[in-house]
Amino acid sequence: QAMQQQQQQQEEDQAPLEIEPFVSEEPPRGRHLLINLLATYGDQDDIGLTGIELFDSAGRLIPVNPESVFDSYEPSTIEKNSPSFISSQQNGDPRRNPANLFNGVNNTTDATQMYLVPYTAGGHHIICCVLPQTVELSMLRIFNYNADRVHVQKGTQIIEITFDDEVIFRGQVTE
């Protein structure tokens, strides 16, 4: 019976996430960007991205101050004795630095330049970025986790992005 329950739990963890896709029709304006990594491409231990680029209404790259980027995620089963949400900045692993997402090093296989945190199926893995002023966002480019072919499953499959508390995108990220 315990084995059946464990197998059922594994199947539920691997089941596709039921979400309603959404893309904003109007260019959003705001200062507070919240990115929620919801599901991987199959990895049960880690979830990550390589980079994010933000562009203003004139098509210029918006610089992001590394000190204005924060994250929070639900502890994995490995981190049982942790608080209900963890900031990866409490860990010395360079891959757990959310500022890596805005460092401009997006065409790389160097995992220390990417962002990777423990994954909890059905959990929230949140990255928050506070911009210095209100901007109109014309484009957001996401570079998925790609340290190597073996670890491509650690990449984010399903993501939700809000800008000043309004959903601007919910859906699948290309592998």
mmCIF file of N, CA and C in Angstrom, residues 46-145:
data_model
loop_
_atom_site.group_PDB
_atom_site.id
_atom_site.type_symbol
_atom_site.label_atom_id
_atom_site.label_comp_id
_atom_site.label_asym_id
_atom_site.label_seq_id
_atom_site.Cartn_x
_atom_site.Cartn_y
_atom_site.Cartn_z
ATOM 1 N N ASP A 46 15.610 20.217 -9.333
ATOM 2 C CA ASP A 46 16.007 21.619 -9.517
ATOM 3 C C ASP A 46 15.198 22.275 -10.630
ATOM 4 N N ILE A 47 15.093 23.606 -10.551
ATOM 5 C CA ILE A 47 14.457 24.406 -11.598
ATOM 6 C C ILE A 47 15.314 25.639 -11.821
ATOM 7 N N GLY A 48 15.437 26.067 -13.080
ATOM 8 C CA GLY A 48 16.295 27.214 -13.335
ATOM 9 C C GLY A 48 16.044 27.920 -14.649
ATOM 10 N N LEU A 49 16.751 29.031 -14.799
ATOM 11 C CA LEU A 49 16.782 29.843 -16.020
ATOM 12 C C LEU A 49 18.215 30.309 -16.217
ATOM 13 N N THR A 50 18.546 30.703 -17.443
ATOM 14 C CA THR A 50 19.879 31.250 -17.717
ATOM 15 C C THR A 50 19.873 32.773 -17.660
ATOM 16 N N GLY A 51 18.849 33.411 -18.217
ATOM 17 C CA GLY A 51 18.850 34.870 -18.210
ATOM 18 C C GLY A 51 17.504 35.459 -18.568
ATOM 19 N N ILE A 52 17.381 36.763 -18.274
ATOM 20 C CA ILE A 52 16.180 37.528 -18.597
ATOM 21 C C ILE A 52 16.632 38.898 -19.085
ATOM 22 N N GLU A 53 16.035 39.350 -20.168
ATOM 23 C CA GLU A 53 16.283 40.704 -20.668
ATOM 24 C C GLU A 53 14.961 41.444 -20.733
ATOM 25 N N LEU A 54 14.973 42.684 -20.266
ATOM 26 C CA LEU A 54 13.794 43.550 -20.292
ATOM 27 C C LEU A 54 14.068 44.701 -21.245
ATOM 28 N N PHE A 55 13.066 45.069 -22.058
ATOM 29 C CA PHE A 55 13.219 46.161 -23.012
ATOM 30 C C PHE A 55 12.103 47.174 -22.815
ATOM 31 N N ASP A 56 12.464 48.483 -22.891
ATOM 32 C CA ASP A 56 11.471 49.544 -22.719
ATOM 33 C C ASP A 56 10.735 49.824 -24.032
ATOM 34 N N SER A 57 9.850 50.807 -24.014
ATOM 35 C CA SER A 57 9.008 51.097 -25.174
ATOM 36 C C SER A 57 9.811 51.564 -26.388
ATOM 37 N N ALA A 58 11.055 52.033 -26.183
ATOM 38 C CA ALA A 58 11.918 52.439 -27.293
ATOM 39 C C ALA A 58 12.795 51.280 -27.776
ATOM 40 N N GLY A 59 12.625 50.114 -27.175
ATOM 41 C CA GLY A 59 13.411 48.949 -27.570
ATOM 42 C C GLY A 59 14.782 48.863 -26.925
ATOM 43 N N ARG A 60 15.030 49.727 -25.935
ATOM 44 C CA ARG A 60 16.320 49.719 -25.233
ATOM 45 C C ARG A 60 16.298 48.705 -24.097
ATOM 46 N N LEU A 61 17.439 48.054 -23.906
ATOM 47 C CA LEU A 61 17.602 47.126 -22.800
ATOM 48 C C LEU A 61 17.521 47.896 -21.484
ATOM 49 N N ILE A 62 16.712 47.426 -20.563
ATOM 50 C CA ILE A 62 16.559 48.075 -19.263
ATOM 51 C C ILE A 62 17.596 47.479 -18.313
ATOM 52 N N PRO A 63 18.516 48.308 -17.811
ATOM 53 C CA PRO A 63 19.505 47.771 -16.865
ATOM 54 C C PRO A 63 18.837 47.449 -15.525
ATOM 55 N N VAL A 64 19.287 46.363 -14.917
ATOM 56 C CA VAL A 64 18.723 45.933 -13.634
ATOM 57 C C VAL A 64 19.846 45.898 -12.605
ATOM 58 N N ASN A 65 19.636 46.599 -11.506
ATOM 59 C CA ASN A 65 20.598 46.614 -10.413
ATOM 60 C C ASN A 65 20.558 45.253 -9.715
ATOM 61 N N PRO A 66 21.705 44.556 -9.611
ATOM 62 C CA PRO A 66 21.711 43.230 -8.957
ATOM 63 C C PRO A 66 21.167 43.249 -7.537
ATOM 64 N N GLU A 67 21.289 44.388 -6.856
ATOM 65 C CA GLU A 67 20.806 44.480 -5.479
ATOM 66 C C GLU A 67 19.290 44.635 -5.401
ATOM 67 N N SER A 68 18.627 44.793 -6.559
ATOM 68 C CA SER A 68 17.169 44.931 -6.567
ATOM 69 C C SER A 68 16.480 43.635 -7.009
ATOM 70 N N VAL A 69 17.229 42.529 -7.020
ATOM 71 C CA VAL A 69 16.683 41.234 -7.439
ATOM 72 C C VAL A 69 16.692 40.291 -6.230
ATOM 73 N N PHE A 70 15.534 39.702 -5.954
ATOM 74 C CA PHE A 70 15.375 38.816 -4.806
ATOM 75 C C PHE A 70 14.647 37.557 -5.246
ATOM 76 N N ASP A 71 14.729 36.527 -4.450
ATOM 77 C CA ASP A 71 13.965 35.328 -4.752
ATOM 78 C C ASP A 71 13.448 34.684 -3.483
ATOM 79 N N SER A 72 12.525 33.748 -3.684
ATOM 80 C CA SER A 72 11.923 33.011 -2.586
ATOM 81 C C SER A 72 11.352 31.728 -3.177
ATOM 82 N N TYR A 73 11.554 30.629 -2.499
ATOM 83 C CA TYR A 73 11.002 29.369 -2.987
ATOM 84 C C TYR A 73 10.624 28.494 -1.810
ATOM 85 N N GLU A 74 9.728 27.557 -2.089
ATOM 86 C CA GLU A 74 9.310 26.620 -1.055
ATOM 87 C C GLU A 74 10.408 25.584 -0.888
ATOM 88 N N PRO A 75 10.727 25.217 0.345
ATOM 89 C CA PRO A 75 11.810 24.251 0.547
ATOM 90 C C PRO A 75 11.468 22.896 -0.052
ATOM 91 N N SER A 76 12.477 22.257 -0.607
ATOM 92 C CA SER A 76 12.289 20.914 -1.148
ATOM 93 C C SER A 76 12.278 19.930 0.010
ATOM 94 N N THR A 77 12.004 18.676 -0.296
ATOM 95 C CA THR A 77 11.988 17.656 0.755
ATOM 96 C C THR A 77 13.365 17.485 1.372
ATOM 97 N N ILE A 78 14.414 17.866 0.640
ATOM 98 C CA ILE A 78 15.781 17.790 1.167
ATOM 99 C C ILE A 78 15.975 18.799 2.300
ATOM 100 N N GLU A 79 15.263 19.920 2.210
ATOM 101 C CA GLU A 79 15.413 21.012 3.172
ATOM 102 C C GLU A 79 14.249 21.022 4.163
ATOM 103 N N LYS A 80 13.894 19.876 4.706
ATOM 104 C CA LYS A 80 12.716 19.704 5.546
ATOM 105 C C LYS A 80 12.651 20.653 6.738
ATOM 106 N N ASN A 81 13.767 20.937 7.350
ATOM 107 C CA ASN A 81 13.771 21.739 8.573
ATOM 108 C C ASN A 81 13.862 23.233 8.307
ATOM 109 N N SER A 82 13.637 23.642 7.068
ATOM 110 C CA SER A 82 13.731 25.049 6.694
ATOM 111 C C SER A 82 12.407 25.764 6.952
ATOM 112 N N PRO A 83 12.440 27.105 6.964
ATOM 113 C CA PRO A 83 11.183 27.853 7.082
ATOM 114 C C PRO A 83 10.305 27.595 5.854
ATOM 115 N N SER A 84 9.057 28.079 5.877
ATOM 116 C CA SER A 84 8.126 27.768 4.794
ATOM 117 C C SER A 84 8.579 28.341 3.449
ATOM 118 N N PHE A 85 9.291 29.452 3.443
ATOM 119 C CA PHE A 85 9.880 29.978 2.209
ATOM 120 C C PHE A 85 11.328 30.335 2.491
ATOM 121 N N ILE A 86 12.185 30.153 1.483
ATOM 122 C CA ILE A 86 13.619 30.367 1.625
ATOM 123 C C ILE A 86 14.074 31.370 0.582
ATOM 124 N N SER A 87 15.026 32.216 0.934
ATOM 125 C CA SER A 87 15.718 33.042 -0.048
ATOM 126 C C SER A 87 17.009 32.328 -0.385
ATOM 127 N N SER A 88 17.284 32.153 -1.666
ATOM 128 C CA SER A 88 18.485 31.417 -2.052
ATOM 129 C C SER A 88 19.755 32.186 -1.704
ATOM 130 N N GLN A 89 19.631 33.462 -1.360
ATOM 131 C CA GLN A 89 20.813 34.231 -0.992
ATOM 132 C C GLN A 89 21.368 33.785 0.361
ATOM 133 N N GLN A 90 20.648 32.897 1.052
ATOM 134 C CA GLN A 90 21.126 32.343 2.311
ATOM 135 C C GLN A 90 22.128 31.221 2.060
ATOM 136 N N ASN A 91 22.341 30.857 0.806
ATOM 137 C CA ASN A 91 23.207 29.743 0.433
ATOM 138 C C ASN A 91 24.384 30.302 -0.354
ATOM 139 N N GLY A 92 25.582 29.743 -0.195
ATOM 140 C CA GLY A 92 26.770 30.251 -0.868
ATOM 141 C C GLY A 92 26.951 29.776 -2.305
ATOM 142 N N ASP A 93 26.047 28.961 -2.826
ATOM 143 C CA ASP A 93 26.150 28.429 -4.190
ATOM 144 C C ASP A 93 25.911 29.555 -5.202
ATOM 145 N N PRO A 94 26.879 29.849 -6.102
ATOM 146 C CA PRO A 94 26.696 30.952 -7.055
ATOM 147 C C PRO A 94 25.523 30.742 -8.013
ATOM 148 N N ARG A 95 25.097 29.508 -8.228
ATOM 149 C CA ARG A 95 23.954 29.245 -9.108
ATOM 150 C C ARG A 95 22.645 29.695 -8.476
ATOM 151 N N ARG A 96 22.648 29.924 -7.185
ATOM 152 C CA ARG A 96 21.421 30.323 -6.492
ATOM 153 C C ARG A 96 21.282 31.833 -6.370
ATOM 154 N N ASN A 97 22.065 32.566 -7.104
ATOM 155 C CA ASN A 97 21.986 34.025 -7.058
ATOM 156 C C ASN A 97 21.009 34.506 -8.131
ATOM 157 N N PRO A 98 19.841 35.038 -7.752
ATOM 158 C CA PRO A 98 18.862 35.463 -8.761
ATOM 159 C C PRO A 98 19.362 36.616 -9.632
ATOM 160 N N ALA A 99 20.342 37.382 -9.162
ATOM 161 C CA ALA A 99 20.899 38.479 -9.971
ATOM 162 C C ALA A 99 21.598 37.940 -11.216
ATOM 163 N N ASN A 100 21.998 36.657 -11.200
ATOM 164 C CA ASN A 100 22.597 36.037 -12.390
ATOM 165 C C ASN A 100 21.675 36.158 -13.600
ATOM 166 N N LEU A 101 20.376 36.200 -13.363
ATOM 167 C CA LEU A 101 19.425 36.277 -14.470
ATOM 168 C C LEU A 101 19.545 37.574 -15.259
ATOM 169 N N PHE A 102 20.089 38.607 -14.648
ATOM 170 C CA PHE A 102 20.181 39.919 -15.286
ATOM 171 C C PHE A 102 21.628 40.341 -15.519
ATOM 172 N N ASN A 103 22.568 39.381 -15.508
ATOM 173 C CA ASN A 103 23.988 39.720 -15.658
ATOM 174 C C ASN A 103 24.435 39.866 -17.105
ATOM 175 N N GLY A 104 23.537 39.622 -18.063
ATOM 176 C CA GLY A 104 23.870 39.779 -19.478
ATOM 177 C C GLY A 104 24.607 38.592 -20.075
ATOM 178 N N VAL A 105 24.938 37.592 -19.272
ATOM 179 C CA VAL A 105 25.640 36.401 -19.765
ATOM 180 C C VAL A 105 24.569 35.344 -20.063
ATOM 181 N N ASN A 106 23.986 35.430 -21.254
ATOM 182 C CA ASN A 106 22.844 34.575 -21.592
ATOM 183 C C ASN A 106 23.174 33.469 -22.580
ATOM 184 N N ASN A 107 24.222 33.636 -23.349
ATOM 185 C CA ASN A 107 24.639 32.627 -24.321
ATOM 186 C C ASN A 107 25.825 31.865 -23.734
ATOM 187 N N THR A 108 25.534 31.028 -22.733
ATOM 188 C CA THR A 108 26.596 30.355 -21.997
ATOM 189 C C THR A 108 26.146 28.958 -21.568
ATOM 190 N N THR A 109 27.110 28.116 -21.283
ATOM 191 C CA THR A 109 26.822 26.827 -20.645
ATOM 192 C C THR A 109 27.492 26.772 -19.271
ATOM 193 N N ASP A 110 27.970 27.913 -18.785
ATOM 194 C CA ASP A 110 28.595 28.014 -17.470
ATOM 195 C C ASP A 110 27.502 28.119 -16.409
ATOM 196 N N ALA A 111 27.267 27.037 -15.687
ATOM 197 C CA ALA A 111 26.182 26.989 -14.710
ATOM 198 C C ALA A 111 26.323 28.037 -13.608
ATOM 199 N N THR A 112 27.542 28.506 -13.334
ATOM 200 C CA THR A 112 27.711 29.516 -12.279
ATOM 201 C C THR A 112 27.182 30.882 -12.721
ATOM 202 N N GLN A 113 26.883 31.050 -14.009
ATOM 203 C CA GLN A 113 26.314 32.301 -14.521
ATOM 204 C C GLN A 113 24.788 32.221 -14.629
ATOM 205 N N MET A 114 24.227 31.054 -14.277
ATOM 206 C CA MET A 114 22.790 30.822 -14.395
ATOM 207 C C MET A 114 22.133 30.838 -13.013
ATOM 208 N N TYR A 115 20.844 30.627 -12.998
ATOM 209 C CA TYR A 115 20.062 30.591 -11.759
ATOM 210 C C TYR A 115 19.420 29.215 -11.631
ATOM 211 N N LEU A 116 19.622 28.562 -10.489
ATOM 212 C CA LEU A 116 19.101 27.224 -10.247
ATOM 213 C C LEU A 116 18.770 27.080 -8.768
ATOM 214 N N VAL A 117 17.552 26.639 -8.465
ATOM 215 C CA VAL A 117 17.145 26.423 -7.072
ATOM 216 C C VAL A 117 16.470 25.063 -6.940
ATOM 217 N N PRO A 118 16.396 24.540 -5.709
ATOM 218 C CA PRO A 118 15.678 23.284 -5.503
ATOM 219 C C PRO A 118 14.218 23.417 -5.951
ATOM 220 N N TYR A 119 13.734 22.377 -6.593
ATOM 221 C CA TYR A 119 12.377 22.372 -7.144
ATOM 222 C C TYR A 119 11.432 21.584 -6.254
ATOM 223 N N THR A 120 10.247 22.130 -6.033
ATOM 224 C CA THR A 120 9.168 21.447 -5.343
ATOM 225 C C THR A 120 7.982 21.408 -6.300
ATOM 226 N N ALA A 121 7.588 20.213 -6.734
ATOM 227 C CA ALA A 121 6.457 20.079 -7.657
ATOM 228 C C ALA A 121 5.224 20.735 -7.054
ATOM 229 N N GLY A 122 4.551 21.560 -7.840
ATOM 230 C CA GLY A 122 3.366 22.261 -7.378
ATOM 231 C C GLY A 122 3.672 23.476 -6.528
ATOM 232 N N GLY A 123 4.953 23.749 -6.292
ATOM 233 C CA GLY A 123 5.350 24.872 -5.448
ATOM 234 C C GLY A 123 5.596 26.143 -6.242
ATOM 235 N N HIS A 124 5.959 27.196 -5.533
ATOM 236 C CA HIS A 124 6.254 28.491 -6.132
ATOM 237 C C HIS A 124 7.742 28.766 -5.968
ATOM 238 N N HIS A 125 8.369 29.202 -7.047
ATOM 239 C CA HIS A 125 9.798 29.533 -7.077
ATOM 240 C C HIS A 125 9.841 30.937 -7.671
ATOM 241 N N ILE A 126 9.913 31.938 -6.813
ATOM 242 C CA ILE A 126 9.625 33.327 -7.201
ATOM 243 C C ILE A 126 10.889 34.163 -7.272
ATOM 244 N N ILE A 127 10.977 34.956 -8.343
ATOM 245 C CA ILE A 127 12.046 35.936 -8.519
ATOM 246 C C ILE A 127 11.363 37.301 -8.597
ATOM 247 N N CYS A 128 11.853 38.240 -7.815
ATOM 248 C CA CYS A 128 11.285 39.585 -7.785
ATOM 249 C C CYS A 128 12.364 40.576 -8.189
ATOM 250 N N CYS A 129 12.011 41.497 -9.049
ATOM 251 C CA CYS A 129 12.940 42.525 -9.513
ATOM 252 C C CYS A 129 12.250 43.877 -9.374
ATOM 253 N N VAL A 130 12.892 44.807 -8.696
ATOM 254 C CA VAL A 130 12.347 46.143 -8.524
ATOM 255 C C VAL A 130 13.161 47.097 -9.394
ATOM 256 N N LEU A 131 12.496 47.703 -10.362
ATOM 257 C CA LEU A 131 13.169 48.647 -11.262
ATOM 258 C C LEU A 131 13.227 50.026 -10.612
ATOM 259 N N PRO A 132 14.230 50.848 -10.961
ATOM 260 C CA PRO A 132 14.388 52.146 -10.306
ATOM 261 C C PRO A 132 13.264 53.135 -10.605
ATOM 262 N N GLN A 133 12.568 52.946 -11.721
ATOM 263 C CA GLN A 133 11.461 53.842 -12.072
ATOM 264 C C GLN A 133 10.425 53.070 -12.884
ATOM 265 N N THR A 134 9.239 53.634 -13.002
ATOM 266 C CA THR A 134 8.182 53.018 -13.788
ATOM 267 C C THR A 134 8.573 53.029 -15.260
ATOM 268 N N VAL A 135 8.401 51.897 -15.923
ATOM 269 C CA VAL A 135 8.720 51.780 -17.350
ATOM 270 C C VAL A 135 7.579 51.081 -18.069
ATOM 271 N N GLU A 136 7.510 51.325 -19.383
ATOM 272 C CA GLU A 136 6.607 50.556 -20.230
ATOM 273 C C GLU A 136 7.440 49.435 -20.826
ATOM 274 N N LEU A 137 7.012 48.230 -20.595
ATOM 275 C CA LEU A 137 7.747 47.053 -21.038
ATOM 276 C C LEU A 137 7.270 46.664 -22.430
ATOM 277 N N SER A 138 8.179 46.703 -23.414
ATOM 278 C CA SER A 138 7.790 46.315 -24.773
ATOM 279 C C SER A 138 8.108 44.847 -25.038
ATOM 280 N N MET A 139 9.131 44.324 -24.359
ATOM 281 C CA MET A 139 9.499 42.931 -24.582
ATOM 282 C C MET A 139 10.253 42.404 -23.369
ATOM 283 N N LEU A 140 10.079 41.126 -23.131
ATOM 284 C CA LEU A 140 10.797 40.420 -22.089
ATOM 285 C C LEU A 140 11.333 39.154 -22.754
ATOM 286 N N ARG A 141 12.635 38.961 -22.736
ATOM 287 C CA ARG A 141 13.259 37.792 -23.363
ATOM 288 C C ARG A 141 13.772 36.864 -22.269
ATOM 289 N N ILE A 142 13.403 35.595 -22.371
ATOM 290 C CA ILE A 142 13.792 34.588 -21.377
ATOM 291 C C ILE A 142 14.735 33.587 -22.028
ATOM 292 N N PHE A 143 15.852 33.329 -21.353
ATOM 293 C CA PHE A 143 16.818 32.320 -21.783
ATOM 294 C C PHE A 143 16.705 31.161 -20.797
ATOM 295 N N ASN A 144 16.285 30.009 -21.294
ATOM 296 C CA ASN A 144 16.041 28.872 -20.411
ATOM 297 C C ASN A 144 17.354 28.227 -19.977
ATOM 298 N N TYR A 145 17.278 27.464 -18.907
ATOM 299 C CA TYR A 145 18.455 26.790 -18.345
ATOM 300 C C TYR A 145 19.045 25.834 -19.376
#
